[in-house]
Coordinates of C-alpha atoms in Angstrom, one line a residue:
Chain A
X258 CA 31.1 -2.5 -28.1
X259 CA 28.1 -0.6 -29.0
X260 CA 24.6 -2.0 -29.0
X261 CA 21.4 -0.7 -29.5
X262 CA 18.1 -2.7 -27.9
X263 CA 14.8 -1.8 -28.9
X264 CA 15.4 2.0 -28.6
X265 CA 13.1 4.3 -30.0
X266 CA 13.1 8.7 -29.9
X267 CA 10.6 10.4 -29.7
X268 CA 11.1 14.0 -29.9
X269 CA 8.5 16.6 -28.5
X270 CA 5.6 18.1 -30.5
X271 CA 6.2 15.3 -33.3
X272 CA 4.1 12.5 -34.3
X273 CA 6.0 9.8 -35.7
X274 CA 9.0 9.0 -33.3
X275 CA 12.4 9.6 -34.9
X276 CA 14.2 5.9 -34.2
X277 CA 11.4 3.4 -34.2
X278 CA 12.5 0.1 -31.8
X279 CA 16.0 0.0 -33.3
X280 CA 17.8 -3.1 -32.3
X281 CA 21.7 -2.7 -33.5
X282 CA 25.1 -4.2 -32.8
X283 CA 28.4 -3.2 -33.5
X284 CA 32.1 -4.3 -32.7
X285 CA 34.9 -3.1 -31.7
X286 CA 36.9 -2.1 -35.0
X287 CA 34.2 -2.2 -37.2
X288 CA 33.4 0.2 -40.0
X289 CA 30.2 0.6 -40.3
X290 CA 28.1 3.0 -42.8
X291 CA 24.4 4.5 -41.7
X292 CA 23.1 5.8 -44.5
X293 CA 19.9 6.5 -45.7
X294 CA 17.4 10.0 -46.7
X295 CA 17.3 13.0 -44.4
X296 CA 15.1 12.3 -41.2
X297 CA 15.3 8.8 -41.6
X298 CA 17.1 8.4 -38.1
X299 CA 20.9 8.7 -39.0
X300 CA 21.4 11.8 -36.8
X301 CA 18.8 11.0 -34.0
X302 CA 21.5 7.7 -33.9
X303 CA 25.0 9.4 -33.4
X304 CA 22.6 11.3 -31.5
X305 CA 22.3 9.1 -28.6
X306 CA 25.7 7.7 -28.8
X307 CA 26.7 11.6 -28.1
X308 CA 24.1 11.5 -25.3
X309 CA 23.0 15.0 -26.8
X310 CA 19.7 13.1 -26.2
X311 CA 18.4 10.7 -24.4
X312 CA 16.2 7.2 -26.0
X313 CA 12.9 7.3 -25.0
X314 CA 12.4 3.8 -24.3
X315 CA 15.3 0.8 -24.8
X316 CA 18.7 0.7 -24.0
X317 CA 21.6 1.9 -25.4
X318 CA 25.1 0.4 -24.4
X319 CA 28.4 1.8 -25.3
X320 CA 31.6 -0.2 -23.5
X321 CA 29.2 -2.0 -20.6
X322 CA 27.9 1.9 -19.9
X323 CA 24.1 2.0 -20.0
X324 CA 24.1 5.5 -22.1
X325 CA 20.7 6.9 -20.8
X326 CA 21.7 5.9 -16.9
X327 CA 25.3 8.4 -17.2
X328 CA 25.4 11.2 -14.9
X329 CA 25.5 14.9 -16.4
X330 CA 29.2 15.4 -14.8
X331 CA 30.2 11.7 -16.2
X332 CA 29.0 12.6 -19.8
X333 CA 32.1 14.6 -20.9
X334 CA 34.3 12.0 -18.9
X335 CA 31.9 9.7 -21.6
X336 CA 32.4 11.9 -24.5
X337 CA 36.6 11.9 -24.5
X338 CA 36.2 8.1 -25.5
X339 CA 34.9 9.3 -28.9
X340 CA 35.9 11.3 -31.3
X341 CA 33.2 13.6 -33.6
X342 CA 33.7 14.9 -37.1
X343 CA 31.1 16.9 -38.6
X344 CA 29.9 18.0 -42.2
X345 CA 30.5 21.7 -41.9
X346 CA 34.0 20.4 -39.8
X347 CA 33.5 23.4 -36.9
X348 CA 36.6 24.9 -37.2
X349 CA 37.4 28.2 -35.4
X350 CA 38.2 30.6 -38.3
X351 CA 40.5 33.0 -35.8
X352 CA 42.7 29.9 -35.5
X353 CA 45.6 28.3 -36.9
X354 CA 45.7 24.8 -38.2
X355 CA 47.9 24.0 -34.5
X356 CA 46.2 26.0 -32.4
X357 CA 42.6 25.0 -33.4
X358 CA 43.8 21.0 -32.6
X359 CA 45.8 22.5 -29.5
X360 CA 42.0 24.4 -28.5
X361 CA 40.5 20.7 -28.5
X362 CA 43.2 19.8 -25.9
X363 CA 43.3 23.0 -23.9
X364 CA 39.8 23.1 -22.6
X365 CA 40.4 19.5 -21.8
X366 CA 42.7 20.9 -19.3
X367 CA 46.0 19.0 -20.9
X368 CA 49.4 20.5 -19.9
X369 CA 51.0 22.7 -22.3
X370 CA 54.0 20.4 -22.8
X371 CA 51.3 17.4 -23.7
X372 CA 50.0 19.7 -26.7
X373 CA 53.1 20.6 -28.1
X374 CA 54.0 17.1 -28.4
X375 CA 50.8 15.3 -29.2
X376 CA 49.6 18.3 -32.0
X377 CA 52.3 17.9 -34.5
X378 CA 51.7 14.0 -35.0
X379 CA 48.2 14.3 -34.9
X380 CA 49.0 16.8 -38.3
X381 CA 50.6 14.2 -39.0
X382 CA 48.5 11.4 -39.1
X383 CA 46.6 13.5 -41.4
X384 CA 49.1 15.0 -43.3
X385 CA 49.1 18.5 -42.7
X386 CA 52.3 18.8 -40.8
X387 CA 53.5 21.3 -43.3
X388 CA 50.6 23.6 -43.0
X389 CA 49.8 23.5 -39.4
X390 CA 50.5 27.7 -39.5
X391 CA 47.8 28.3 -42.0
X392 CA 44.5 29.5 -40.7
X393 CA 41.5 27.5 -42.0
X394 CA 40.5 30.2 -44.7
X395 CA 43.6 29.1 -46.2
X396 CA 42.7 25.4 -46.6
X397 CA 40.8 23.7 -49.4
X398 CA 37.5 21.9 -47.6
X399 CA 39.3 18.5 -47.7
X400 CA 42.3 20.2 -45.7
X401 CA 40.1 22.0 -43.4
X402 CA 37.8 18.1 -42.5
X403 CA 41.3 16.8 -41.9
X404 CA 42.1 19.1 -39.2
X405 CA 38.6 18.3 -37.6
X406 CA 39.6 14.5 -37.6
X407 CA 42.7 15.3 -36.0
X408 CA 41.2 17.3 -33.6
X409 CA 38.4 14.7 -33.2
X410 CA 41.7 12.4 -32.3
X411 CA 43.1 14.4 -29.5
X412 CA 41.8 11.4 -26.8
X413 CA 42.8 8.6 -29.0
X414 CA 38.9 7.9 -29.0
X415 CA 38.2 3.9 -29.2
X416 CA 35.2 5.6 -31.4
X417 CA 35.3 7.7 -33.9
X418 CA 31.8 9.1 -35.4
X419 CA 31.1 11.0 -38.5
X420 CA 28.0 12.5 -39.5
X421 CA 27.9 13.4 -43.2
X422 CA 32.2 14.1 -42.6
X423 CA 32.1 14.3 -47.3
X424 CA 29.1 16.1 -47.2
X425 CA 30.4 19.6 -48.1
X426 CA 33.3 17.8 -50.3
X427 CA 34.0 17.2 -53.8
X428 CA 34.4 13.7 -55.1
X429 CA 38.3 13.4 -55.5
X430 CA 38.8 15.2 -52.1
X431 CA 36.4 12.8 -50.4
X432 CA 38.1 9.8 -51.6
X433 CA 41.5 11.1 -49.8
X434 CA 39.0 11.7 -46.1
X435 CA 38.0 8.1 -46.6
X436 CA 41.6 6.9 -46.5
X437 CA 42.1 8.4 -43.6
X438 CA 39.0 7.4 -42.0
X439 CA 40.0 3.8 -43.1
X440 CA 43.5 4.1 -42.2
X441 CA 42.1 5.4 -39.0
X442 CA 39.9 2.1 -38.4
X443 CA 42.8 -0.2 -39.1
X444 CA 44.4 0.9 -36.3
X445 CA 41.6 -0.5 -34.6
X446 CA 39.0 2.3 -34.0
X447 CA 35.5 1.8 -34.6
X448 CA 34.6 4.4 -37.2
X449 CA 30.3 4.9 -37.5
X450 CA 29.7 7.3 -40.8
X451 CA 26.7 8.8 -41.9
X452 CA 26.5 9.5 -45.6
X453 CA 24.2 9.9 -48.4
X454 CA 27.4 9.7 -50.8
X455 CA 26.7 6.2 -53.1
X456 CA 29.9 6.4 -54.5
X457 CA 31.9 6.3 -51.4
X458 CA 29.9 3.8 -49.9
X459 CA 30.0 1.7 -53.0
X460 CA 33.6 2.0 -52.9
X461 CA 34.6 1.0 -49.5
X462 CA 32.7 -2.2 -49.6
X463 CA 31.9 -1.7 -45.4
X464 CA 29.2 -3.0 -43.4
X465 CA 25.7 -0.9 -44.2
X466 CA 23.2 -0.1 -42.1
X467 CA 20.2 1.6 -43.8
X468 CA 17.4 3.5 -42.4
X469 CA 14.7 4.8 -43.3
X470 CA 11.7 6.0 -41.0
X471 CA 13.4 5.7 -37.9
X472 CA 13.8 2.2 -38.5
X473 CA 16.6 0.1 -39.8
X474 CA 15.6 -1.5 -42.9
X475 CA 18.9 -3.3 -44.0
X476 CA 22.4 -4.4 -42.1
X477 CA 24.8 -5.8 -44.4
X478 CA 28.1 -6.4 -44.5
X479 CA 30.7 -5.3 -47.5
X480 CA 26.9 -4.1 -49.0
X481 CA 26.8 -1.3 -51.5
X482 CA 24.2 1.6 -51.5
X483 CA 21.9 0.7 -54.7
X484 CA 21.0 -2.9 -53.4
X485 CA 18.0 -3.2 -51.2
X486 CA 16.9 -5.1 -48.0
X487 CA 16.4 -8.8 -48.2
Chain B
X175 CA 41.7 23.4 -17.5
X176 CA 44.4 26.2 -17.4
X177 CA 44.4 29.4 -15.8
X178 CA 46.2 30.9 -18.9
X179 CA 43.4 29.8 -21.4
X180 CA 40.2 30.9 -19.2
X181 CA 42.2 34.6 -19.0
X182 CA 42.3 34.8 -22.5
X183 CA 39.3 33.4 -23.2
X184 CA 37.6 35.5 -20.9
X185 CA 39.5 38.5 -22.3
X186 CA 37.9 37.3 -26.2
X187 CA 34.7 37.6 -24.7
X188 CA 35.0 41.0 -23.1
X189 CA 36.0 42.5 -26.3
X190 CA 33.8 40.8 -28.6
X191 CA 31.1 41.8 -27.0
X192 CA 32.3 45.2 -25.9
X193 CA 29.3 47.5 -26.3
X194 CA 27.4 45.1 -24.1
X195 CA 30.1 44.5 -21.8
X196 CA 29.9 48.3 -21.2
X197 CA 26.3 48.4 -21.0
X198 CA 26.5 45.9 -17.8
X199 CA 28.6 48.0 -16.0
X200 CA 27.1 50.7 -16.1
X201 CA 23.8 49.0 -15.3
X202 CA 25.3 47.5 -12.6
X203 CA 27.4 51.1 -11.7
X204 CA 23.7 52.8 -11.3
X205 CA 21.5 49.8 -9.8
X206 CA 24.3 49.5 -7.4
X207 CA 24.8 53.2 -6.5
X208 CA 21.1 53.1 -5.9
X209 CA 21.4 50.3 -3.4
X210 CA 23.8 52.2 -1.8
X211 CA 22.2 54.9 -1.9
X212 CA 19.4 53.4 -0.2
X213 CA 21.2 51.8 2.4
X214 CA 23.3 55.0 3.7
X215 CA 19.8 57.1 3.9
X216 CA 18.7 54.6 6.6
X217 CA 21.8 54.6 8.5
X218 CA 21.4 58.4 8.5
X219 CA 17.6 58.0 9.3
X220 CA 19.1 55.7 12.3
X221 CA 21.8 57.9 13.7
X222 CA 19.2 60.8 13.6
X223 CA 17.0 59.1 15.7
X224 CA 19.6 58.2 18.3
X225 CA 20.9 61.2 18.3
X226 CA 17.6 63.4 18.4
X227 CA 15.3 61.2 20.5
X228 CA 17.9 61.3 22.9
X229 CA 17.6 65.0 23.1
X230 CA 13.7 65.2 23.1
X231 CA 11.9 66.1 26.0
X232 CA 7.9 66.1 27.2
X233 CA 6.4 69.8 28.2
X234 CA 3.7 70.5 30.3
X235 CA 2.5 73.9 29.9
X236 CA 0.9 74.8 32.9
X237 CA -2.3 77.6 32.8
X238 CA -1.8 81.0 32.6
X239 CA -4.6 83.9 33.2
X240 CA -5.7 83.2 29.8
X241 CA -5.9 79.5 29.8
X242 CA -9.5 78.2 28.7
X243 CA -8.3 74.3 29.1
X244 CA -11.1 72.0 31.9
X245 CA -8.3 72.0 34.0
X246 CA -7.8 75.5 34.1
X247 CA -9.0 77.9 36.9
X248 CA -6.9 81.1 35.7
X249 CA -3.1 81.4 36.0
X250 CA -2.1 77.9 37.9
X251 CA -1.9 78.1 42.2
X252 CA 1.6 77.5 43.4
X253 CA -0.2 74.6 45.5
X254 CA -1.3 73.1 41.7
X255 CA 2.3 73.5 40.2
X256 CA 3.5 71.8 43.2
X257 CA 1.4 68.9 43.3
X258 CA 2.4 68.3 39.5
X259 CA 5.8 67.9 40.3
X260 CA 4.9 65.6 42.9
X261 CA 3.2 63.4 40.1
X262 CA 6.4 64.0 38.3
X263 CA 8.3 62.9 40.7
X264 CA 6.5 59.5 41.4
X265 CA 6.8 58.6 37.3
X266 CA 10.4 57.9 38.0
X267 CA 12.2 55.9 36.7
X268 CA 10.1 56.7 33.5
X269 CA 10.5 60.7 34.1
X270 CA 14.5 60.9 34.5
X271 CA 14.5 65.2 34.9
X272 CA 12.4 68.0 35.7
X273 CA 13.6 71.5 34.8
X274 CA 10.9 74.5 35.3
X275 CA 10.9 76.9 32.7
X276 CA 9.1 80.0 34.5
X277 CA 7.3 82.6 31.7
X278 CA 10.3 84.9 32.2
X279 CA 12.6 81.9 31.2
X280 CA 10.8 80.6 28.4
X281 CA 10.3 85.1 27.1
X282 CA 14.3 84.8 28.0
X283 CA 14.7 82.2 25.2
X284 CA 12.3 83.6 23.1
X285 CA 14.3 86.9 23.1
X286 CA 17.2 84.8 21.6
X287 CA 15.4 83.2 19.2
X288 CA 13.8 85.9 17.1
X289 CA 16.2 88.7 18.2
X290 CA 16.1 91.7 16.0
X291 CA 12.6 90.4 14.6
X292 CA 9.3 92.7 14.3
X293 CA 7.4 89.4 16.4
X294 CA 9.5 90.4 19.5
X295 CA 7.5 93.7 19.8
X296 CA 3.4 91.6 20.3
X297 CA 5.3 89.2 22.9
X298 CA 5.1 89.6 26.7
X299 CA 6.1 87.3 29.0
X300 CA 2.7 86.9 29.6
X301 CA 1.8 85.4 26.8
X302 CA 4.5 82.6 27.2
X303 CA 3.2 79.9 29.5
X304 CA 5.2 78.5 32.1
X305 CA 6.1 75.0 31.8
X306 CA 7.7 71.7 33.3
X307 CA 10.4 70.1 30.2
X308 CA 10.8 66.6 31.6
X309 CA 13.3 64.2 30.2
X310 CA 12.0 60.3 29.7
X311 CA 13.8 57.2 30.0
X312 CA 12.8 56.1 26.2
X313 CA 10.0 58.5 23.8
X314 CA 8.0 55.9 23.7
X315 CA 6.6 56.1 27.2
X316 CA 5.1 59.6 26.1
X317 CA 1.6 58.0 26.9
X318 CA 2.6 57.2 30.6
X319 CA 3.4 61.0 31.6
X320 CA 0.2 61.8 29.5
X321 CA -2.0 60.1 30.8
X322 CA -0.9 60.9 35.1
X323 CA -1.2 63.7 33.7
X324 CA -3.5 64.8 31.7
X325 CA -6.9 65.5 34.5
X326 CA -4.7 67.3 37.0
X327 CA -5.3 71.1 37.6
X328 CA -3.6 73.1 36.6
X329 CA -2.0 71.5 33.7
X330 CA -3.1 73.3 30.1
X331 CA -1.1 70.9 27.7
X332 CA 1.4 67.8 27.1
X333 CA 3.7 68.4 24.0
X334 CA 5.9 65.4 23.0
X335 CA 8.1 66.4 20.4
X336 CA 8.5 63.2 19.2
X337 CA 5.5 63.6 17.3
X338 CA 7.2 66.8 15.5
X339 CA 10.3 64.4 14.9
X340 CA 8.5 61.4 13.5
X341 CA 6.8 63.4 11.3
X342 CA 9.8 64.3 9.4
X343 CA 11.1 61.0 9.5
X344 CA 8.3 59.8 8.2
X345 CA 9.0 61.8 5.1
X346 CA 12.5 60.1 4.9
X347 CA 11.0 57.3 5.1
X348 CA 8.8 57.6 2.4
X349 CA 12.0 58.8 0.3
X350 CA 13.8 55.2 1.3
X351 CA 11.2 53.6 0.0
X352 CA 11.3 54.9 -3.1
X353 CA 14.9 54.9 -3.4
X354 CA 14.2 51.3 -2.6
X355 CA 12.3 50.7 -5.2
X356 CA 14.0 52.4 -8.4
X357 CA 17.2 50.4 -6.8
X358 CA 15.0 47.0 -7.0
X359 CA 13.6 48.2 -10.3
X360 CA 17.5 49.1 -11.7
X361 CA 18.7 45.6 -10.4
X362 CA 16.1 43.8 -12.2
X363 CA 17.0 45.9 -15.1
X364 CA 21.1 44.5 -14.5
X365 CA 19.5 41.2 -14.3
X366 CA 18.0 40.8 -17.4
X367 CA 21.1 42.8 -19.1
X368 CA 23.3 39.8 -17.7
X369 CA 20.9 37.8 -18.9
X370 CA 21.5 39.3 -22.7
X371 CA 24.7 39.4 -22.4
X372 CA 25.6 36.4 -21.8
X373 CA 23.0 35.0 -24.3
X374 CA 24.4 37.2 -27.0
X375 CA 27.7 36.2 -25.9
X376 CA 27.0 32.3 -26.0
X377 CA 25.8 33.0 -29.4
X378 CA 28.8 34.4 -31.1
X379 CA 30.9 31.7 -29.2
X380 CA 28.4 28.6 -30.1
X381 CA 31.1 26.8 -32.5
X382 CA 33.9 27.1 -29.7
X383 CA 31.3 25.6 -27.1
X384 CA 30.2 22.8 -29.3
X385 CA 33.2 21.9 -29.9
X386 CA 34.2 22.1 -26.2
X387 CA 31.1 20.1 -25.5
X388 CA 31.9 17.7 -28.8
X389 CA 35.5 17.0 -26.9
X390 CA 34.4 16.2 -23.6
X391 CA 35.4 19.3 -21.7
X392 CA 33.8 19.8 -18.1
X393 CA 30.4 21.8 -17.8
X394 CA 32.5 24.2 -15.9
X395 CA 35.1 24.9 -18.0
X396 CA 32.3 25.6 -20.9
X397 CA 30.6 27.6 -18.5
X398 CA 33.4 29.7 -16.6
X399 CA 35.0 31.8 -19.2
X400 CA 31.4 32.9 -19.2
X401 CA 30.5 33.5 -15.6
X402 CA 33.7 35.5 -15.2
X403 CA 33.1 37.8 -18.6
X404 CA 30.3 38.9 -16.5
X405 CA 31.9 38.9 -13.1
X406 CA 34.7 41.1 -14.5
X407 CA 31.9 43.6 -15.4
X408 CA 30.3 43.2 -11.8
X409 CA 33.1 43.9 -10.3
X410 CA 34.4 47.0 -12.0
X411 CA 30.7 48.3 -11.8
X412 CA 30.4 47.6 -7.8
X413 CA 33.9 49.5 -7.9
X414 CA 32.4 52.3 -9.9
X415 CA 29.2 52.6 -7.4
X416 CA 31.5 52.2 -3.9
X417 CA 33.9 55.4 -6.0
X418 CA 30.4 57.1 -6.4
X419 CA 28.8 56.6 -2.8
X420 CA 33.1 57.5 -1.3
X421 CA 32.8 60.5 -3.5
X422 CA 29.2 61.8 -2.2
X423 CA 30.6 60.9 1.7
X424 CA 33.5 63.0 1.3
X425 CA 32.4 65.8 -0.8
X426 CA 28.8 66.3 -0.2
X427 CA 28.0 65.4 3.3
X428 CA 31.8 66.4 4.8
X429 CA 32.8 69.3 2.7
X430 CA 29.2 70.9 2.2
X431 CA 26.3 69.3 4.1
X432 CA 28.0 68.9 7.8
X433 CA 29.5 72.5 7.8
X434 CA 26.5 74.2 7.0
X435 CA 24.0 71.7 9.1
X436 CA 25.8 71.6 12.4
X437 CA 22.0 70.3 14.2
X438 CA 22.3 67.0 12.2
X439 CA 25.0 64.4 13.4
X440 CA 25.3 63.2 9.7
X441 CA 26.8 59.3 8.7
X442 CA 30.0 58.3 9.9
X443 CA 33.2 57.2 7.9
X444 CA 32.3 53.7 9.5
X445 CA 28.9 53.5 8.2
X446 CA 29.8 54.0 4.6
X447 CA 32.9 51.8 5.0
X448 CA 30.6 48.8 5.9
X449 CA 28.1 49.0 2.9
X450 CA 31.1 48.5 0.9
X451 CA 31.3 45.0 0.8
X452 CA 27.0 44.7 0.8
X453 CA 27.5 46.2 -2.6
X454 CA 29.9 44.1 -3.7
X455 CA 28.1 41.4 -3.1
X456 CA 24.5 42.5 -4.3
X457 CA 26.5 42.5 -7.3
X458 CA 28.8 40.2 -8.3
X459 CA 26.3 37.5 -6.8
X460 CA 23.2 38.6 -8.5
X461 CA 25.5 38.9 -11.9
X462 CA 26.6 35.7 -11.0
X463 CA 23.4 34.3 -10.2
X464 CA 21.9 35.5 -13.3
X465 CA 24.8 34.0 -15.6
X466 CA 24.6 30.3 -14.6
X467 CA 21.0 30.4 -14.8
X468 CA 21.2 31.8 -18.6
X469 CA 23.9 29.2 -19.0
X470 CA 22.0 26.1 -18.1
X471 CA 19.0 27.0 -20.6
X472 CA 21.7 28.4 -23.5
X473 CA 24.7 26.0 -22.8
X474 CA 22.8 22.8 -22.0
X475 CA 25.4 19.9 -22.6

């Protein structure tokens, strides 16, 4: 589904290039982990597959479309086949629980009748049905990633990225995310996660892919985070 | 994308950002009253010209006993004023009319000029030259009558009052100029207030554009709540300017300036009414303009 051949960033007025001739392949459905230290790569990665920036040289491939060869007016076309979840989750504060899901469907232009059918089992999916009134300052942080995912969900995205989604959670809430995300995965979503959290990774016994440098030093599947590279 | 949710997006904006919002207007208020400004002194400048070069007229004093001109031989001989009509005559078409103004004429409308004034008293028909006032086909062919003219006896001088008349016009000209440039000067200003605005205003909403973006909606829909916000304020600012420029038509020039200053044939209704939608324009496209290029450097996608 996704596959990475020979790309490498390099981004202006640096000297060592971001992704160094990454060669990566992932399937549909997989679950797949990126880990590794800050500005080894991880975000330059979900980068590209966001087409936020281009590769400098190789080829990045995401459902037979040659990423870097999209047109500008095709790319948010591009961008409602995934789904993004972030670490601070980019919720607006003004909003409730509803309308900040129903937001991520309004300026996608979907009818109003669409929304009030498709928001309240998005909730949910994540189980906040009961709270889908409260306004974000209301929510604990685990609460307030779950209504990112949902909103990340409003296209049904065959992808779903994460970039550092437990970051700004405590342990016990992070585990609950991961169920989701898992339970999200099982329905057959590919689900790419960046992390630096051991224990979750540990845990979920998923395929890893470790970088450091801008280059991927191990790929393993059902790996933990402590074990090195072959 | 919904009508419904750019309104009240657009609406968000506007009051967010309020005090800027207000700032753009009135930016664009002044710049554009300045345009207009600009525009309705060189209409005037236009319909003074037609309306005073069609009334100008070339005189040919002819010498009188005191006349020291080459051409002079004392007071002119009826055989010399004679023979400059004759050249007259053969400039037509360019000369259209030939009225003589005798001394007695021209100490006739002199009389009427300065009446009840001390000058009256030194005057004596005398000292008023006689004179042909001839009436060209266009000013511009001044030289023409000049020139046939200007070796034959009996002829002292050649007046063209156009010179008197571009003189002052020349003065209004300089004045369009500069209202010209304060109005280029105040639009720059409203450009890079647009420019602000909407950078400020891109700022504050940067979480609701990335997550726009984030879900795939269209460049445009990201970018039109925007474009609008500052439309709005173009357009109630052009409104404000055309109120401005309808208010100095009505009770400037029509209650005060044409009453008093019956010589000038001032603007028309007409005139003003078609600057109207040049102002418009000037404005909401340079707003316009200014906002989607602000856009594509703040908003890339």
């Amino acid at each position: 589904m996704i596959s990475f051949d020979n790309v490498s960033k390099q981004y202006k007025n640096t000297s060592s290039p971001a992704l160094d001739s990454i060669n990566l392949d992932i399937e549909q459905g997989d679950f797949v982990f990126l880990v590794g230290a800050s500005g080894s790569g991880k975000s330059s990665l979900l980068r590209l597959l966001l087409k936020e920036e281009t590769a400098t040289t190789g080829v990045v491939t995401v459902d037979g479309i040659n990423v870097a060869k999209l047109r500008n007016r095709k790319v948010p076309a591009y961008r409602r086949t995934m789904g993004i979840v972030f670490q601070d989750f980019r919720l607006l504060p003004g909003k409730t629980v509803f309308e900040n899901v129903a937001f991520g469907m309004e300026v996608i232009g979907k009818p109003k009748s669409e929304i009030a059918r498709k928001v309240p089992a998005l909730l949910e999916l994540v189980g906040l049905e009961e709270k889908s009134h409260r306004l974000p300052s209301e929510l604990s942080g685990g609460e307030q990633q779950r209504v990112a995912m949902a909103r990340a969900f409003i296209n049904q995205p065959k992808l779903l990225l994460a970039d550092e989604p437990t970051g700004n959670l405590d342990p016990a809430t992070s585990v609950g995310i991961m169920k989701l995300l898992d339970r999200i995965n099982r329905i057959g979503t590919t689900v790419i996660m960046a992390t630096h959290d051991v224990a979750i990774v540990d845990q979920m016994r998923k395929r890893i892919v470790q970088m450091e440098d801008g280059k991927i030093v191990r790929d393993q599947e059902r790996g933990m985070y402590g074990q090195t590279g072959q | 994308m919904r009508f419904s949710f750019v309104r009240r997006e657009v609406g968000n904006g506007i009051r967010r950002n309020f005090t800027m919002t207000v700032a753009l207007i009135v930016a664009v208020a002044v710049s554009l009253s300045l345009v207009g400004a600009a525009l309705l002194m060189r209409a005037q400048v236009d319909r003074m010209k037609g309306y005073w070069y069609d009334k100008i007229e070339v005189s040919i004093f002819l010498c009188g006993n005191t006349s020291v001109a080459f051409t002079c031989t004392g007071a002119i001989t009826d055989e010399q004023r004679a023979n400059v009509e004759a050249v007259l005559g053969s400039l037509a078409p360019t000369v259209q009319e030939i009225f003589y103004e005798s001394s007695e004429d021209a100490y006739g409308k002199f009389q009427e000029q300065f009446a009840g004034s001390a000058i009256l008293a030194n005057i004596s028909p005398d000292a008023l030259p006689e004179s042909f006032r001839v009436k060209l086909d266009d000013p511009a062919n001044f030289e023409k009558v000049a020139t046939a003219l200007q070796a034959v006896q009996g002829v002292e001088s050649i007046q063209d009052q156009r010179q008197l008349l571009d003189r002052f016009f020349q003065i209004l000209k300089g004045l369009q100029s500069f209202a010209i440039a304060v109005a280029i000067a105040m639009l720059f200003v409203t450009v890079l207030l647009v420019m602000n605005t909407i950078r400020v205003s891109a700022f504050a909403r940067r979480r609701e554009t990335s997550i726009m973006r984030s879900v795939g909606a269209s460049n445009i829909s990201i970018r039109l709540p925007f474009i609008l916000e500052a439309t709005v304020a173009a357009v109630v600012g052009s409104t404000l300017a055309t109120a401005g420029i309808l208010a100095a038509k009505y009770w400037v020039i029509d209650a005060r300036l044409a009453p008093n200053l019956t010589f000038i044939p001032f603007i028309t209704w007409e005139q003003v009414l078609a600057i109207v939608p040049v102002l418009f324009l000037v404005g909401v496209g340079i707003t316009v303009f200014a906002a989607s290029i602000t856009l594509r450097r703040y908003l890339r996608g």
